[in-house]
């Protein structure tokens, strides 16, 4: 069982925004600013989109943004494009040198 | 360009040891950052298995801690995973990845190698 929870699905029309939540506890998301988000297309390896809550690695479009409030982190994709249709996973540092992943959210572009 | 490539048997018998290797290209594993194994299955989703620092210090997920060993070979620029006493629950796609924030934030991944545990 994942220590983090995510909605199983989310959707939006092209050009719209979609926000995915990732809820944990004060022992993981709420306790550290080490939340990451990954995008995974079918048959591909995950791609790091956000790290340390709101930092974007080089090459990730500015349409992707991250935030955190209390024990919940969020990923927002603005200006949805067809290629954004994918599974999105959050992860968080959980103390004691342990990393945990969320179960994933499937984003559909309508 | 950093590239990672997993290799190892795709089929392992129950109770035996799963052994995988990750070759790293375009970056020296001694130079910095950390190196991790992550697995994915329909039942368990993405699961961090463990991380090794260039110093050789390792950290493992608690549920696998008694069965897993991650090691690195700087001379070959690769690191390895050994998971003992495997069961069907260890059947998964195994990824190796580079961590840029200790045990967190994996920016480069291998393509993944499927491992099935079956007699």
mmCIF file of C-alpha atoms in Angstrom, chain B:
data_model
loop_
_atom_site.group_PDB
_atom_site.id
_atom_site.type_symbol
_atom_site.label_atom_id
_atom_site.label_comp_id
_atom_site.label_asym_id
_atom_site.label_seq_id
_atom_site.Cartn_x
_atom_site.Cartn_y
_atom_site.Cartn_z
ATOM 1 C CA UNK B 1 24.067 12.720 -22.303
ATOM 2 C CA UNK B 2 23.614 10.464 -19.293
ATOM 3 C CA UNK B 3 22.263 7.020 -20.074
ATOM 4 C CA UNK B 4 21.515 4.057 -17.859
ATOM 5 C CA UNK B 5 21.035 0.493 -19.025
ATOM 6 C CA UNK B 6 19.773 -2.405 -16.934
ATOM 7 C CA UNK B 7 20.738 -6.006 -17.624
ATOM 8 C CA UNK B 8 20.095 -9.359 -16.036
ATOM 9 C CA UNK B 9 17.951 -12.500 -16.192
ATOM 10 C CA UNK B 10 14.311 -12.006 -17.018
ATOM 11 C CA UNK B 11 13.245 -15.137 -15.180
ATOM 12 C CA UNK B 12 14.150 -16.111 -11.619
ATOM 13 C CA UNK B 13 12.958 -19.134 -9.660
ATOM 14 C CA UNK B 14 11.210 -18.684 -6.307
ATOM 15 C CA UNK B 15 13.571 -18.620 -3.309
ATOM 16 C CA UNK B 16 16.538 -17.760 -5.524
ATOM 17 C CA UNK B 17 18.389 -14.439 -5.843
ATOM 18 C CA UNK B 18 17.526 -11.793 -8.404
ATOM 19 C CA UNK B 19 20.648 -10.050 -9.714
ATOM 20 C CA UNK B 20 20.597 -6.998 -11.956
ATOM 21 C CA UNK B 21 23.264 -4.593 -13.158
ATOM 22 C CA UNK B 22 22.933 -0.997 -14.277
ATOM 23 C CA UNK B 23 25.615 0.359 -16.590
ATOM 24 C CA UNK B 24 25.970 4.139 -16.559
ATOM 25 C CA UNK B 25 27.163 6.044 -19.634
ATOM 26 C CA UNK B 26 28.074 9.679 -19.944
ATOM 27 C CA UNK B 27 28.616 10.278 -16.230
ATOM 28 C CA UNK B 28 31.001 8.886 -13.667
ATOM 29 C CA UNK B 29 29.173 7.286 -10.760
ATOM 30 C CA UNK B 30 31.992 8.493 -8.515
ATOM 31 C CA UNK B 31 31.460 12.093 -9.499
ATOM 32 C CA UNK B 32 28.411 12.720 -7.374
ATOM 33 C CA UNK B 33 24.674 12.215 -7.033
ATOM 34 C CA UNK B 34 23.218 8.877 -6.025
ATOM 35 C CA UNK B 35 22.116 5.711 -7.778
ATOM 36 C CA UNK B 36 18.857 3.905 -7.191
ATOM 37 C CA UNK B 37 16.756 0.902 -8.033
ATOM 38 C CA UNK B 38 13.016 1.384 -8.449
ATOM 39 C CA UNK B 39 10.516 -1.252 -9.470
ATOM 40 C CA UNK B 40 7.035 -1.093 -10.927
ATOM 41 C CA UNK B 41 4.223 -3.603 -10.989
ATOM 42 C CA UNK B 42 0.462 -3.340 -11.545
ATOM 43 C CA UNK B 43 -0.125 -4.454 -7.954
ATOM 44 C CA UNK B 44 2.346 -2.172 -6.169
ATOM 45 C CA UNK B 45 2.843 0.705 -8.613
ATOM 46 C CA UNK B 46 6.204 2.439 -8.403
ATOM 47 C CA UNK B 47 8.285 1.311 -5.444
ATOM 48 C CA UNK B 48 11.648 2.704 -4.406
ATOM 49 C CA UNK B 49 13.897 -0.259 -3.630
ATOM 50 C CA UNK B 50 17.057 1.447 -2.470
ATOM 51 C CA UNK B 51 19.831 3.951 -3.118
ATOM 52 C CA UNK B 52 23.611 3.872 -3.028
ATOM 53 C CA UNK B 53 25.929 6.859 -2.621
ATOM 54 C CA UNK B 54 29.307 7.034 -4.368
ATOM 55 C CA UNK B 55 30.848 6.359 -0.953
ATOM 56 C CA UNK B 56 29.095 3.001 -0.888
ATOM 57 C CA UNK B 57 26.565 4.011 1.771
ATOM 58 C CA UNK B 58 23.228 2.365 1.096
ATOM 59 C CA UNK B 59 19.628 2.896 2.116
ATOM 60 C CA UNK B 60 16.777 0.480 1.469
ATOM 61 C CA UNK B 61 13.029 0.455 1.682
ATOM 62 C CA UNK B 62 12.036 -1.127 5.017
ATOM 63 C CA UNK B 63 9.930 -3.888 3.491
ATOM 64 C CA UNK B 64 12.884 -5.264 1.502
ATOM 65 C CA UNK B 65 15.733 -4.331 3.805
ATOM 66 C CA UNK B 66 16.488 -7.878 4.962
ATOM 67 C CA UNK B 67 16.726 -9.221 1.389
ATOM 68 C CA UNK B 68 18.342 -6.492 -0.696
ATOM 69 C CA UNK B 69 21.902 -5.451 -1.352
ATOM 70 C CA UNK B 70 22.934 -2.648 -3.701
ATOM 71 C CA UNK B 71 26.590 -2.314 -4.600
ATOM 72 C CA UNK B 72 28.653 -0.316 -7.043
ATOM 73 C CA UNK B 73 31.699 -1.014 -9.181
ATOM 74 C CA UNK B 74 33.393 2.270 -10.024
ATOM 75 C CA UNK B 75 35.929 0.583 -12.299
ATOM 76 C CA UNK B 76 33.075 -0.530 -14.566
ATOM 77 C CA UNK B 77 30.904 2.526 -13.892
ATOM 78 C CA UNK B 78 27.987 0.367 -12.898
ATOM 79 C CA UNK B 79 25.948 -0.583 -9.885
ATOM 80 C CA UNK B 80 24.018 -3.704 -9.030
ATOM 81 C CA UNK B 81 20.963 -5.031 -7.244
ATOM 82 C CA UNK B 82 20.748 -8.353 -5.459
ATOM 83 C CA UNK B 83 17.387 -9.404 -4.030
ATOM 84 C CA UNK B 84 17.366 -12.724 -2.243
ATOM 85 C CA UNK B 85 14.618 -15.238 -1.461
ATOM 86 C CA UNK B 86 12.367 -13.907 -4.183
ATOM 87 C CA UNK B 87 8.681 -14.726 -4.479
ATOM 88 C CA UNK B 88 6.061 -14.002 -7.080
ATOM 89 C CA UNK B 89 5.495 -10.656 -5.360
ATOM 90 C CA UNK B 90 8.916 -9.563 -6.623
ATOM 91 C CA UNK B 91 7.798 -9.879 -10.241
ATOM 92 C CA UNK B 92 8.089 -6.364 -11.669
ATOM 93 C CA UNK B 93 9.733 -4.050 -14.138
ATOM 94 C CA UNK B 94 13.002 -2.979 -12.535
ATOM 95 C CA UNK B 95 14.458 0.453 -13.257
ATOM 96 C CA UNK B 96 17.791 1.943 -12.322
ATOM 97 C CA UNK B 97 17.974 5.709 -11.948
ATOM 98 C CA UNK B 98 20.141 8.612 -10.867
ATOM 99 C CA UNK B 99 19.081 10.552 -7.785
ATOM 100 C CA UNK B 100 19.850 14.242 -7.571
ATOM 101 C CA UNK B 101 18.682 14.836 -3.994
ATOM 102 C CA UNK B 102 19.908 11.937 -1.894
ATOM 103 C CA UNK B 103 17.273 9.199 -1.986
ATOM 104 C CA UNK B 104 14.882 11.531 -3.839
ATOM 105 C CA UNK B 105 14.360 13.082 -7.262
ATOM 106 C CA UNK B 106 15.430 10.723 -10.047
ATOM 107 C CA UNK B 107 16.357 12.595 -13.204
ATOM 108 C CA UNK B 108 17.767 9.877 -15.441
ATOM 109 C CA UNK B 109 16.249 6.407 -15.750
ATOM 110 C CA UNK B 110 17.069 3.237 -17.600
ATOM 111 C CA UNK B 111 14.497 1.755 -19.940
ATOM 112 C CA UNK B 112 13.574 -0.875 -17.355
ATOM 113 C CA UNK B 113 14.059 -4.618 -17.384
ATOM 114 C CA UNK B 114 11.210 -7.038 -16.685
ATOM 115 C CA UNK B 115 11.772 -9.740 -14.110
ATOM 116 C CA UNK B 116 9.385 -12.637 -13.579
ATOM 117 C CA UNK B 117 9.616 -14.918 -10.567
ATOM 118 C CA UNK B 118 8.320 -18.340 -11.533
ATOM 119 C CA UNK B 119 9.336 -21.972 -11.397
#
